[in-house]
Each structure stands twice: as structure tokens, then as C-alpha cells.
Tab-separated table of C-alpha atoms and ligand atoms in Angstrom:
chain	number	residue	atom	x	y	z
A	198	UNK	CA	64.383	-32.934	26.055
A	199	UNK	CA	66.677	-34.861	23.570
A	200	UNK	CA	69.113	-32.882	20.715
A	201	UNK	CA	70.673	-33.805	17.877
A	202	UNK	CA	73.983	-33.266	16.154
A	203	UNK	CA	74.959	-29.496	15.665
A	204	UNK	CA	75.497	-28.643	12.170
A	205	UNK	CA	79.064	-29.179	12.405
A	206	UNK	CA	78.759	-32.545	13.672
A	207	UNK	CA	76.230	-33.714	10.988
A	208	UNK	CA	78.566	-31.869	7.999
A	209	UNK	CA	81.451	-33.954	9.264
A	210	UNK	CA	78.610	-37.115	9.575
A	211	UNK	CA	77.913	-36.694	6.141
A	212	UNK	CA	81.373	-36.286	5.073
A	213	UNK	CA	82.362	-39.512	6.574
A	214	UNK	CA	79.279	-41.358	4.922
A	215	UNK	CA	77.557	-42.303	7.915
A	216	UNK	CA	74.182	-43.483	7.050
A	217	UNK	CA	70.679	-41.346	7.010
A	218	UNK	CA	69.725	-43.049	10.692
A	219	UNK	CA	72.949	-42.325	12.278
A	220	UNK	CA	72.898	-38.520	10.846
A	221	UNK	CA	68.916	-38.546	12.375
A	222	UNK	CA	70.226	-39.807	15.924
A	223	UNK	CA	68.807	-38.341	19.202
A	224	UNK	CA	70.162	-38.002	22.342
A	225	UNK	CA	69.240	-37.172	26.131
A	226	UNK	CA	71.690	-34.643	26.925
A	227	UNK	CA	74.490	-32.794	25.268
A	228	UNK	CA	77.552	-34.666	26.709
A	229	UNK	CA	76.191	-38.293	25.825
A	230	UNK	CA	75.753	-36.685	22.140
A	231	UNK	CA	79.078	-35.494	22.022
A	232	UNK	CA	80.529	-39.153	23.350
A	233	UNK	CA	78.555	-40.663	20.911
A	234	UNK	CA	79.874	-38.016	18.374
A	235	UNK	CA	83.692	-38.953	19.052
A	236	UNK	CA	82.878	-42.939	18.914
A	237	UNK	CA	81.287	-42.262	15.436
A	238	UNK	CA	83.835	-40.524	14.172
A	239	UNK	CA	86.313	-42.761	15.020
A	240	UNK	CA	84.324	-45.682	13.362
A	241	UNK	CA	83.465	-43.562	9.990
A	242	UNK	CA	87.192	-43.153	9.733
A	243	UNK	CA	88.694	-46.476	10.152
A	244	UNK	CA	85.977	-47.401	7.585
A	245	UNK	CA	87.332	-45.079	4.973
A	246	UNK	CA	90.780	-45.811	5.520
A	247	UNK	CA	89.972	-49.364	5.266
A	248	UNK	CA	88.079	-48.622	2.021
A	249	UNK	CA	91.292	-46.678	1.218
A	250	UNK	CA	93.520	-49.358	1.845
A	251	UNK	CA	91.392	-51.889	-0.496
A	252	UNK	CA	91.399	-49.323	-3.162
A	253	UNK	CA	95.109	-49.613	-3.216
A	254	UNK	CA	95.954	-53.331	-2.386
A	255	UNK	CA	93.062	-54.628	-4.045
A	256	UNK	CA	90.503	-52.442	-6.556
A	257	UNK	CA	93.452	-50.217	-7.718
A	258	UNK	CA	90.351	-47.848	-9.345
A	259	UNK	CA	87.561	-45.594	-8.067
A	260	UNK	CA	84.085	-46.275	-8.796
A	261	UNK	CA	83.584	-43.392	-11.193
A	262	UNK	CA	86.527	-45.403	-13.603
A	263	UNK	CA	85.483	-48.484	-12.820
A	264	UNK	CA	81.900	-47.744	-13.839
A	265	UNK	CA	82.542	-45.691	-16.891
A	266	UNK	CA	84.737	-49.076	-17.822
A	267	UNK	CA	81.838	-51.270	-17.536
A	268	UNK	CA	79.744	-49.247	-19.763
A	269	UNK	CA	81.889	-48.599	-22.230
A	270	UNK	CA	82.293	-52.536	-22.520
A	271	UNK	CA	78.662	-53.510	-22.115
A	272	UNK	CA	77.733	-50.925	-24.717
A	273	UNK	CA	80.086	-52.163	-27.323
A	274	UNK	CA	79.179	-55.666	-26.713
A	275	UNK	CA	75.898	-54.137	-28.282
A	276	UNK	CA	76.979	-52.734	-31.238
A	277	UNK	CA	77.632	-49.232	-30.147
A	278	UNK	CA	80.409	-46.912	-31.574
A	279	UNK	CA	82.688	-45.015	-28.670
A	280	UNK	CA	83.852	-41.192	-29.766
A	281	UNK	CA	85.438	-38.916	-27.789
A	282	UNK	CA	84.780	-35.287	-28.712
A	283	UNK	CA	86.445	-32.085	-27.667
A	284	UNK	CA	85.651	-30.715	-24.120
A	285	UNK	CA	85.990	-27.063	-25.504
A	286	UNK	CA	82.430	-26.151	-27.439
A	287	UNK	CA	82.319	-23.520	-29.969
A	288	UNK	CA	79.437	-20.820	-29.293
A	289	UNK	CA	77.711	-21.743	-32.743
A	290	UNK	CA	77.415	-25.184	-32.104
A	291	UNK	CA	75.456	-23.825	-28.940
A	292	UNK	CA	73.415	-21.508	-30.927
A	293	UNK	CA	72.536	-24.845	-33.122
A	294	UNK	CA	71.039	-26.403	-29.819
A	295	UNK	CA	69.101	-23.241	-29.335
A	296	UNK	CA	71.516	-22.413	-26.476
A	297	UNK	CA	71.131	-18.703	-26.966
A	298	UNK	CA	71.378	-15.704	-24.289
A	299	UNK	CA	67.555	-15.858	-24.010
A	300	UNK	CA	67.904	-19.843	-22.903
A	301	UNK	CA	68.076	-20.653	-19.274
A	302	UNK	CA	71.101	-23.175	-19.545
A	303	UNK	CA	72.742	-20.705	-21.066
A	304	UNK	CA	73.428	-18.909	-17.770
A	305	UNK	CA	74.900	-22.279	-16.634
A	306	UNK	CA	78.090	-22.010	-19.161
A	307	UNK	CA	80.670	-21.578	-18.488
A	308	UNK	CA	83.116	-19.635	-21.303
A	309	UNK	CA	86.645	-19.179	-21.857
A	310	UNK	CA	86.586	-16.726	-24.325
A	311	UNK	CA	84.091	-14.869	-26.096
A	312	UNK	CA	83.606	-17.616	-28.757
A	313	UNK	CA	84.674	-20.712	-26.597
A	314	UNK	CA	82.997	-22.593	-23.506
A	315	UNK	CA	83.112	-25.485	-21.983
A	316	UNK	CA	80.739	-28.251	-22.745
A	317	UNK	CA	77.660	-28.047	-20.842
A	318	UNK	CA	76.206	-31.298	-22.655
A	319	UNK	CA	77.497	-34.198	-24.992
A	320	UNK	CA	74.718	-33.679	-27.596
A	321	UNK	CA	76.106	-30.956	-29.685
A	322	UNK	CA	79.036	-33.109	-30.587
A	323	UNK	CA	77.159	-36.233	-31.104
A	324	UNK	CA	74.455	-34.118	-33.833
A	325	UNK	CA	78.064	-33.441	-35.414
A	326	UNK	CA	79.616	-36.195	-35.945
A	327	UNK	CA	76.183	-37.871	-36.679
A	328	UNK	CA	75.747	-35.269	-39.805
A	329	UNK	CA	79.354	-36.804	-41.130
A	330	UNK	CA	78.246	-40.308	-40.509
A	331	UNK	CA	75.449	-40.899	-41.928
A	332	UNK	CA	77.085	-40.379	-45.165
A	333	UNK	CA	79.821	-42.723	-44.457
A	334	UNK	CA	78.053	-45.360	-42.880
A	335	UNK	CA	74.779	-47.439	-43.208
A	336	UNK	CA	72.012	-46.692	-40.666
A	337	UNK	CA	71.426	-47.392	-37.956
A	338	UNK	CA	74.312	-44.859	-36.825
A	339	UNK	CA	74.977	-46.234	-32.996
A	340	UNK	CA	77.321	-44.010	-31.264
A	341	UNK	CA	78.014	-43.011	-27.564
A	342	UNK	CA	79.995	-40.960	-25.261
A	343	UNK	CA	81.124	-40.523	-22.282
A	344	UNK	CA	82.645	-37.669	-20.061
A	345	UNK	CA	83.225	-34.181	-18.705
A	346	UNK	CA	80.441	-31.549	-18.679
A	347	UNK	CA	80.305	-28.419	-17.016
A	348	UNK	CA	77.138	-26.395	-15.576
A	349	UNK	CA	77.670	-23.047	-13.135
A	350	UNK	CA	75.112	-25.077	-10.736
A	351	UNK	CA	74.443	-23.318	-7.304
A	352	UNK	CA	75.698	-25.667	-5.371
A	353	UNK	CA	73.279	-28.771	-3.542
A	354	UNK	CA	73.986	-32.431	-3.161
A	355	UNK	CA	72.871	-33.486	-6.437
A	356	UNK	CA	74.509	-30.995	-8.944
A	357	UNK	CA	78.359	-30.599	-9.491
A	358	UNK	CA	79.946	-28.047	-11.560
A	359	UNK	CA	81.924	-30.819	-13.430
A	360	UNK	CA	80.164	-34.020	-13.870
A	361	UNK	CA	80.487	-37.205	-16.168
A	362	UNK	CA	77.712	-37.669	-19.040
A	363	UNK	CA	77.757	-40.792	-20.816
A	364	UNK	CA	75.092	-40.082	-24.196
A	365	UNK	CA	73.753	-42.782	-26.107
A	366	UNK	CA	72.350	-42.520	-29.041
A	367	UNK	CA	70.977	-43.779	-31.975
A	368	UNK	CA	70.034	-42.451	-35.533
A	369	UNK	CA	68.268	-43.983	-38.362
A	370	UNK	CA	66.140	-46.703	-36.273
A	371	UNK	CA	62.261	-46.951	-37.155
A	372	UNK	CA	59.713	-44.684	-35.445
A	373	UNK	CA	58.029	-47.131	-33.800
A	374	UNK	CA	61.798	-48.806	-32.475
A	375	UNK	CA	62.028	-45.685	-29.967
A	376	UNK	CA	60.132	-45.836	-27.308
A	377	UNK	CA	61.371	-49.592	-27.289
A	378	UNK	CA	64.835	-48.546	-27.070
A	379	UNK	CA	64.493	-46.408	-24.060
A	380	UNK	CA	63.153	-48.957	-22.130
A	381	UNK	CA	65.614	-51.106	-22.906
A	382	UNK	CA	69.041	-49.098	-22.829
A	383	UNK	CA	67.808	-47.947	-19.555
A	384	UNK	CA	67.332	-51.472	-18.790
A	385	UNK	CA	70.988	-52.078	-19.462
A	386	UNK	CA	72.410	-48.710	-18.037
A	387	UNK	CA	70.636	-49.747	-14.442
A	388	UNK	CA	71.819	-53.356	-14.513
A	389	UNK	CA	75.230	-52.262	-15.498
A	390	UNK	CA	75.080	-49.157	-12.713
A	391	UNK	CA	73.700	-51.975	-10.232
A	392	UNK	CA	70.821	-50.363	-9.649
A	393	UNK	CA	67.469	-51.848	-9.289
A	394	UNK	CA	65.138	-49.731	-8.138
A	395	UNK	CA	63.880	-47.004	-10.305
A	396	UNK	CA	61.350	-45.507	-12.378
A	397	UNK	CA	60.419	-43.673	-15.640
A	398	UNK	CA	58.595	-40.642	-16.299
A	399	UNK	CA	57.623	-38.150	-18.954
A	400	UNK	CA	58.761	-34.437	-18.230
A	401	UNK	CA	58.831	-31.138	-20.203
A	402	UNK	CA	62.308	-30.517	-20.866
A	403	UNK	CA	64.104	-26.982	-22.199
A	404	UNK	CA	66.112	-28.473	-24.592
A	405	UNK	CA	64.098	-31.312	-26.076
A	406	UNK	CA	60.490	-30.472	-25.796
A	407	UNK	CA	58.712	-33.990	-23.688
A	408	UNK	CA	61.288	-36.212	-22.418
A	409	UNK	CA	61.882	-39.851	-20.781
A	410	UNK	CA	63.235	-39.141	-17.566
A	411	UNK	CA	64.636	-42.038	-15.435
A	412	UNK	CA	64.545	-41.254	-11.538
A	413	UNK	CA	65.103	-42.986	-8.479
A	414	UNK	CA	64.537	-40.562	-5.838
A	415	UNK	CA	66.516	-38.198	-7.838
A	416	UNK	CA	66.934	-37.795	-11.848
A	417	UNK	CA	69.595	-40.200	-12.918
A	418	UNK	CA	68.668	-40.035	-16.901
A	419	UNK	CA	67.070	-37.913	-19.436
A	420	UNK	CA	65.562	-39.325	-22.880
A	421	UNK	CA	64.732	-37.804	-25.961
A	422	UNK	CA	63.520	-38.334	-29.249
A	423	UNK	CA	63.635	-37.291	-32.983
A	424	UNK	CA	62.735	-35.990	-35.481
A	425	UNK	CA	62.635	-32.896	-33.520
A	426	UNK	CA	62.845	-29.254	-34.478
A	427	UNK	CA	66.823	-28.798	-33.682
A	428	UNK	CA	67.316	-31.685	-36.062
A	429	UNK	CA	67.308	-29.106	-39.197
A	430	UNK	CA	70.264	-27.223	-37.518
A	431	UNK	CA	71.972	-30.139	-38.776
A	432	UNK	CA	70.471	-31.500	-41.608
A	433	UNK	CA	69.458	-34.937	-39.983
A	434	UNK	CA	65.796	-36.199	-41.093
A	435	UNK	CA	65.970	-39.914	-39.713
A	436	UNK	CA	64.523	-40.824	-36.729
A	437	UNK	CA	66.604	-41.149	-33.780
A	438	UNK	CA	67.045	-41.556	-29.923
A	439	UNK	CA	69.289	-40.550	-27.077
A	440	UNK	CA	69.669	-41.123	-23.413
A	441	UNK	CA	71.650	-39.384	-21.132
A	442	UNK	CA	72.746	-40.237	-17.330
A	443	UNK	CA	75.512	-38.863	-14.999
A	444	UNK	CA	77.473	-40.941	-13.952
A	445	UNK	CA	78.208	-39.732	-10.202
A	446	UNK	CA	74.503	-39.798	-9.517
A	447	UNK	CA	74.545	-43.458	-10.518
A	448	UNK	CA	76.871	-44.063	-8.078
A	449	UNK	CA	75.256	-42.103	-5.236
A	450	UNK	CA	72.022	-44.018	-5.488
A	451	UNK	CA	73.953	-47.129	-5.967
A	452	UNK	CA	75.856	-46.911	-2.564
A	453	UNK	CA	72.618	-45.265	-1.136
A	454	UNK	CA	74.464	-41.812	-0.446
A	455	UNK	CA	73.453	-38.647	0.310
A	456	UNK	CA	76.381	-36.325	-1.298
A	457	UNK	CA	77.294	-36.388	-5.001
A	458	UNK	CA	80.581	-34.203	-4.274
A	459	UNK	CA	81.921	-37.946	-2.652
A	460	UNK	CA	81.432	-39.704	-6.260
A	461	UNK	CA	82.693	-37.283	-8.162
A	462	UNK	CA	86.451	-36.047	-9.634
A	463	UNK	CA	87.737	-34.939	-6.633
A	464	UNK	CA	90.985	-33.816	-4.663
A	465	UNK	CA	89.038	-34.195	-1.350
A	466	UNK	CA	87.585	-37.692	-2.165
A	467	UNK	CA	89.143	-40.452	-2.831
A	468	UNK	CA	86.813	-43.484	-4.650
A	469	UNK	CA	84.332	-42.098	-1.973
A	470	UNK	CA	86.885	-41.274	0.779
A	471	UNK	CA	87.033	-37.861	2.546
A	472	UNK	CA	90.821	-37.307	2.491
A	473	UNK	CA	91.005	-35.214	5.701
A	474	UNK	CA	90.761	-38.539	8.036
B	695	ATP	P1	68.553	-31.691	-13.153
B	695	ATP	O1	67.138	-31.350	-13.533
B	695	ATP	O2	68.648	-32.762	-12.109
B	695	ATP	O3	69.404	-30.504	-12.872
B	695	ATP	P2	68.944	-31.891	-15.961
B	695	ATP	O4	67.590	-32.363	-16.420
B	695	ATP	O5	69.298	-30.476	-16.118
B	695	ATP	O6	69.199	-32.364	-14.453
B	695	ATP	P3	70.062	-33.242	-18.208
B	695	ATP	O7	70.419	-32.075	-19.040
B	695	ATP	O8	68.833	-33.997	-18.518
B	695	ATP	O9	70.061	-32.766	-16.684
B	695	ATP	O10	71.361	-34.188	-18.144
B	695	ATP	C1	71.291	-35.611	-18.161
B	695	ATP	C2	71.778	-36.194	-16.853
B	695	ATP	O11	73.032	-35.658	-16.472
B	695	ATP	C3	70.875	-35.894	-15.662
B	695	ATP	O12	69.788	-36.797	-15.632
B	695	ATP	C4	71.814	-36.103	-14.496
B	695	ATP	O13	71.974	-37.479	-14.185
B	695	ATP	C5	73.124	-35.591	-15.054
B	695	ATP	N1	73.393	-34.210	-14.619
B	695	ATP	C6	72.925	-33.068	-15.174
B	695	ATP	N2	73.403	-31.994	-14.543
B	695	ATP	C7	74.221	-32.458	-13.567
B	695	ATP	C8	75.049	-31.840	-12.575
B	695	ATP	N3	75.161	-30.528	-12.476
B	695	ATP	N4	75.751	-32.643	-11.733
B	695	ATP	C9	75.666	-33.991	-11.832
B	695	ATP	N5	74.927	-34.631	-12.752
B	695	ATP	C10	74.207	-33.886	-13.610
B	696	MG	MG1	66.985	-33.966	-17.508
């Protein structure tokens, strides 16, 4: 008969980052698992307080920073406008996304007042400031942003409560430029993520109708495309396209993980780290 971890073992595995086959490992008896369990251990956490050591000699940033960074210069470099837009949403501006009680993302807000929430996606903002721009400047309107959104998620590897968005977008392209432009901002958001191995697909969305959704293994991006119905919430007629992607689920495909809570804003992680080591 051979036995595997017990579940504390593994949740302390997977908190160190030990890889899928050492969290599958198999063992003869119980006291040869245990043995094995301490030598593990011991190995997971000289790694991470090696890795913790580099971060300060050497890196002097955590992944999610350092990534955020990268895009923020690659997408420049390409012509594209950073904002940075309140974290604190109105409830109209919700309303205008057709975030309304009867919407199921609605139950994912979170609110701080009767009139006030936190952001659950960039998108609102970005149809805002796009309304004021495309009076002030000449189309195409290329704008992006990245960071904090918040979703009441019941908690799994994949979904935090607080997570980083980075929305790209475009407005006032031609119609036949979109699909075009998916393909290759995703392009560009993979390369810069380091990630090579990943696919598209087409999904029904609540929000936006049929969407572009990038995956690899998990959903790291979501597409979409106008005109669309919301667009006459906010007077915008032009043709336009966005992508979305979180950011910590870049980085936990990138380093092959299994647990987004080690990527993401964090007092127990450091740039990946469990502190308690
Ligand atoms: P999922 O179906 O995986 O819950 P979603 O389709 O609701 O995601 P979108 O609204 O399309 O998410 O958001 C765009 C991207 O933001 C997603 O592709 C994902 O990378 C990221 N994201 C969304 N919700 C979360 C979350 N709770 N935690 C971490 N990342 C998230
Ligand atoms: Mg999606």
C-alpha cells in the first residue's frame, strides 16, 4: 500500500512552491513519507529565503512591479496613453455598464457606501475618459491602465479578491483593424509576460456579449469589441477594442505555479515567498 501527503503536508507543499510532481509523491509507509516530508521542507525553505535574499541584494522588486513596469514601457513604446483612474467607482457609472442588482457581477462588489464601491473592472473609467477625449484629441484614442480591482470571489487558486487589471484599449480604429489588433496586443502582452504557450478562444461573456478570451490552462485575458450596445451609455459611435489580463495570473503561468494568492499583493508573500519560513 503506498500514501501520500496528508492535507496538511501538501497545504504547506504548496505554500512553499514545490512543484506538481513533488506535491503527487508516493510513498511505502507512513514514516518514510514523513522523512521525506521534513527533507522537503527544509529544501522549499532555503529556496525561498534564497529567493528572498536576491530580492533584496539583487532584484530590489517583486514580480508583480517588475511586470506591471515592463508593460507600461512596452506599451508606450507603441503609442499608448497611461491614465490612472480612481479606485472608488460611483454606482451610476456601474449602472452605465449594465452592472445593475439583476447582473451577476454585481453580487461580486464590493461597496463602501450606498452610492460608492470599489472598482470591480477598469472599463467604466476608460468609457469615461474616452467620451472627454475624443473631443480633445484625433482618433485613434490609445489609452491603457493598469491596477487594483476588487471582486467578492469565493475563494480558489485562480481568483483573488484584489487583483491587478491592466486594460488596453483602443477607440476610433477601422472595423476591419480589430480582430487584427487582438491578435497582436496579445502577441505583445505574452512576449512581454514571458509566456509562450497559449491560446485564443471565443466565449459568451456577461458584460460584453462574444468575447476573445486568451487562456493557457486558465483565462489570462478577455477581449472585446465595439460598437456594442453599452457604447450609447456614453455617447461613443467609433469603433473600438479592449483587452484585459490580470496580472497575477500572468505570473502564475509564467513561473508554472499552482496558487495565485503567492503572486499577488500580499503580507504573507513576499515576490512569491511564503513569509512564515
Ligand atoms: P474568470 O472567468 O476567470 O473569473 P472573468 O472572465 O470574470 O474571469 P474578466 O472580467 O474577463 O474576468 O477580467 C479580465 C481578466 O482579469 C481575466 O482574464 C483574469 O486574468 C483577470 N481576473 C478577473 N477576475 C480575477 C480575480 N478575481 N483574480 C485574479 N484575476 C482576475
Ligand atoms: Mg473574462
Amino acid at each position: 500500500m503506498s500514501c501520500g501527503w496528508t492535507p496538511i503536508q501538501k497545504q504547506r507543499l504548496i505554500e512553499l512552491n514545490a512543484s506538481d510532481e513533488q506535491q503527487e509523491m508516493l510513498f511505502q509507509d507512513i514514516q518514510e513519507r514523513n522523512r521525506t516530508f521534513q527533507e522537503l521542507e527544509q529544501q522549499l525553505v532555503k529556496k525561498g529565503k534564497m529567493k528572498l535574499n536576491e530580492l533584496k541584494e539583487i532584484k530590489r522588486r517583486p514580480a508583480l512591479a517588475e511586470l506591471e513596469s515592463k508593460l507600461v514601457d512596452v506599451l508606450t513604446e507603441k503609442g499608448f496613453v497611461q491614465v490612472v483612474t480612481p479606485i472608488i467607482l460611483a454606482k451610476g457609472l456601474l449602472a452605465k455598464m449594465s452592472i445593475d442588482d439583476n447582473h451577476p457581477l454585481y453580487a461580486q462588489v464590493f461597496w463602501i457606501d450606498e452610492k460608492k464601491c470599489l472598482r470591480p473592472m477598469l472599463a467604466p473609467n476608460l468609457y469615461s475618459l474616452w467620451r472627454e477625449l475624443i473631443r480633445l484629441w484625433e482618433k485613434p484614442i490609445k489609452i491603457f491602465e493598469v491596477g487594483s480591482c476588487f471582486r467578492k470571489e469565493s475563494q480558489g487558486q485562480h481568483h483573488l479578491n484584489e487583483f491587478t487589471m491592466l486594460n488596453v484599449t483602443e477607440l476610433g480604429l477601422p472595423l476591419e483593424k480589430r480582430k487584427e489588433w487582438l491578435e497582436e496586443m496579445t502577441e505583445l502582452i505574452m512576449k512581454t509576460a514571458g509566456i509562450s504557450d497559449y491560446s485564443v478562444i471565443t466565449e459568451s461573456s456577461v458584460v460584453y456579449g462574444e468575447t476573445y478570451d486568451v487562456v493557457s490552462g486558465i483565462e489570462l485575458g478577455s477581449g472585446a469589441f465595439g460598437p456594442h450596445p453599452l457604447d450609447q451609455n456614453w455617447g461613443i459611435i467609433d469603433p473600438w477594442v479592449g483587452i484585459g489580463f490580470g496580472l497575477e495570473r500572468l505570473l502564475m503561468v509564467r513561473e508554472g505555479g499552482q496558487n495565485i494568492h503567492r503572486m499577488a499583493k500580499s503580507i504573507t508573500y513576499l515576490d512569491g515567498v511564503r513569509l512564515n519560513i
